[in-house]
Amino acid sequence: MDVAEKRYLELLSRLFPSAAKASAEIINLSAVLNLPKGTEFFASDIHGEYEAFSHILRNGSGSIRLKIDDAFGDSLSKEEKRSLATLIYYPREKMELVLSQVDCPEEWYAVTLPRLVAVCKRAARKYTRSKVRRALPKDFAYLIEELMTEDRHGVDKEAYYAAIVDAVIRTDRGGALIEALCLLIQQLVIDRLHIVGDIYDRGPYPHIIMDTLMDYHSLDIQWGNHDIVWMGASLGQRGCIAHVVRNCARYGNLSILEDAYGINILPLASFALEAYRDDPCVAFGLKGNPELGPQELEMNVKIQKAMAIIQFKVEGALIDENPDFDLEDRKLLDKIDYGRGTVAVDGVEYELTDKVFPTVDPTDPYRLTPEEEEVMQRLEQAFTGCEKLQRHMRFFLDAGSLYKVYNSNLLFHACVPLSADGSLRETDVFGEKYKGRALYDVMERYVRAGFDDPDQDMRKRGRDLMWYLWLGEGSPLFAKSKMATFELYLIADRAARKEVKNPFYTFLEDEAALAGIFEDFGLDPETSRIVCGHVPVKVKDGEDPVKCGGRVLTIDGGFSKAYQPTTGIAGYTLISNSYGFVLAAHEPLESTRAAVENELDIHSSRRVVERVERRTLVADTDNGAVLKGQIADLEQLLAAYRCGAIAEGGR
């Protein structure tokens, strides 16, 4: 035993100071290795749709209904099972409704509590008692543990358990205990949550989703392009701020800025309404149907145009400051013939759909007017000074990353950039070229530097790179040839608007190209898979989210209402349990109120993507590898105790 090894074992002996304690831990960890792996739950492209996402999270994409079936079989009717499921999803709301309708609340409690305990026991079967104990709510930990260990085949403690339930009801704690049990069941059916990007933009409630995730027991997030642009905006990056505000106006969601984050847009609104007072803003209609009144609609339209023009201007300055980004072709304000109302894009002249530009000086088109400069300064101060936004973005930083390797799954939002021949594509990052995993790693380092690096130049690089990640051709989060915002607004010809996807998407059925990606990330091409989102799967047109025999799973199914006409469904979720992989396709949720009052669940069709021959155990997972390492260390410590190399009890 060398000096370093002995020193390590001596440190380990402080935690396990005797052979008996080391042996007990070896036995415990060895037993854990033989439990079924916990259920992993994957979702992507939530885009602010809190109600739908929350419902799917609450029901575990149908997993809770399966637990109810397992627990009760045919002993409960379909109606009783549906009512019990709704209670588990929305305990507070459902209880309030039920208790207003029943004649004897005590009888309802007496029936409902044992049913919930039965479902809870079923959901906890694959976990150790210590893990379940850690999940128990503090106020009811003892009671729930006692109720869950009840043996209905024996009668010795029948009166004891009945007394527990009776006392809970008598002391008016029945409702609180029911809520605690329901939340515990929700937690137990999902062991690990993976969010594969894009919580923000389009939908109205990303902030509530963030609050929900911040309280979640076990999760990781892979940043999406719509997330990274909010991260940049929170740091005052002007290109990111311009997009965020413009996009909120485009979808009629300025309330996200005002009500959710307290960002004052009054100076912007005043400027937009004045600068574009007589402008119909014909090219800047809102996306979808936000159901705004006439005055609010007009304000959103004018703010959208005002911020679009500001965006084109500030992006022109960023392109000049960062020539390595190779975005010169995105500077189009200087390509406009303001007299003729045309613009030249890639050598082709197009007529503009909107020819009114009161704030653009044709001789110096990228200069902000004094009023525009004041608007941007105020927005910078508002974004960087918003405590709630900073807290949410810090959570992104702590819980998130650009990619994650987890249990042989490679998780990222959009793509690994490829060249036309299927090889890894190089991207220039501040003068150095990177590809594959190295590209992801260096870009993540710069993102984190944008938040915390003591060097101001590095912080600026990191912030500007967040903007590039949003729209750059070599960005693994964008995955297209160009961000055609200018063309989408101002050119009617679809040929000018075309955004060509990175070749990654043409190689999703190519085993050799995918093998190159897996190997670059240190994974076995035969046993690994990619889980990604970003590009909506057009289910209604027959597109299959399962690619290359299950090696790639693309799970953007359209949580965003704006994309549901394109996809034909209302989102995918992916479930990985000890039996394999199941892909769930969801239909729209009518409303939370309908779900509670009418016991309407989201209808989900479940498809088995992969069923394993042997049930996957903890020993087969990444956590299992960690536990095996701990067992090996403890066995070394045990051997050292037995041969006298290390004394027990710290002697």
Coordinates of N, CA and C in Angstrom, one line a residue, residues 8 41 46 115 135 235 259 343 345 370 393 435 472 517 550 552 600 606 624:
Y8 N -5.7 8.0 1.8 CA -7.1 8.0 1.3 C -7.9 7.1 2.2
F41 N -37.3 10.7 -17.0 CA -38.4 11.4 -17.7 C -37.8 12.5 -18.5
I46 N -40.5 23.1 -24.2 CA -41.7 23.4 -23.4 C -42.3 24.8 -23.7
R115 N -56.3 4.3 0.1 CA -56.1 4.2 -1.3 C -54.8 4.9 -1.8
A135 N -37.4 11.1 1.0 CA -38.4 11.8 0.2 C -39.6 12.2 1.0
L235 N -27.6 39.3 -18.7 CA -26.3 39.9 -18.5 C -26.2 41.2 -19.3
D259 N -45.1 41.6 -15.8 CA -45.7 41.0 -14.6 C -44.8 40.0 -14.0
V343 N -34.3 45.4 -51.3 CA -33.1 45.0 -50.6 C -32.4 43.9 -51.4
V345 N -30.2 40.6 -51.2 CA -29.8 39.5 -50.3 C -29.1 38.5 -51.2
P370 N -30.9 58.8 -30.7 CA -30.8 59.0 -29.3 C -31.9 58.3 -28.5
M393 N -31.7 32.6 -14.0 CA -30.6 32.3 -14.9 C -29.5 31.7 -14.2
K435 N -14.6 21.2 -32.8 CA -15.7 20.4 -33.4 C -16.1 19.3 -32.4
G472 N -25.9 31.6 -34.7 CA -24.7 31.4 -35.6 C -24.8 30.1 -36.3
I517 N -20.2 10.5 -34.0 CA -20.6 11.4 -32.9 C -20.4 10.6 -31.6
G550 N -33.8 3.6 -33.4 CA -33.8 3.9 -32.0 C -32.5 4.5 -31.4
V552 N -31.5 7.4 -32.3 CA -31.8 8.8 -32.1 C -33.3 9.0 -31.8
L600 N -60.6 15.3 -16.6 CA -60.1 15.1 -17.9 C -58.6 15.0 -17.9
R606 N -48.9 5.8 -26.0 CA -47.6 5.3 -25.6 C -47.1 4.3 -26.6
G624 N -24.7 3.3 -10.7 CA -24.2 2.0 -10.3 C -22.7 1.9 -10.4

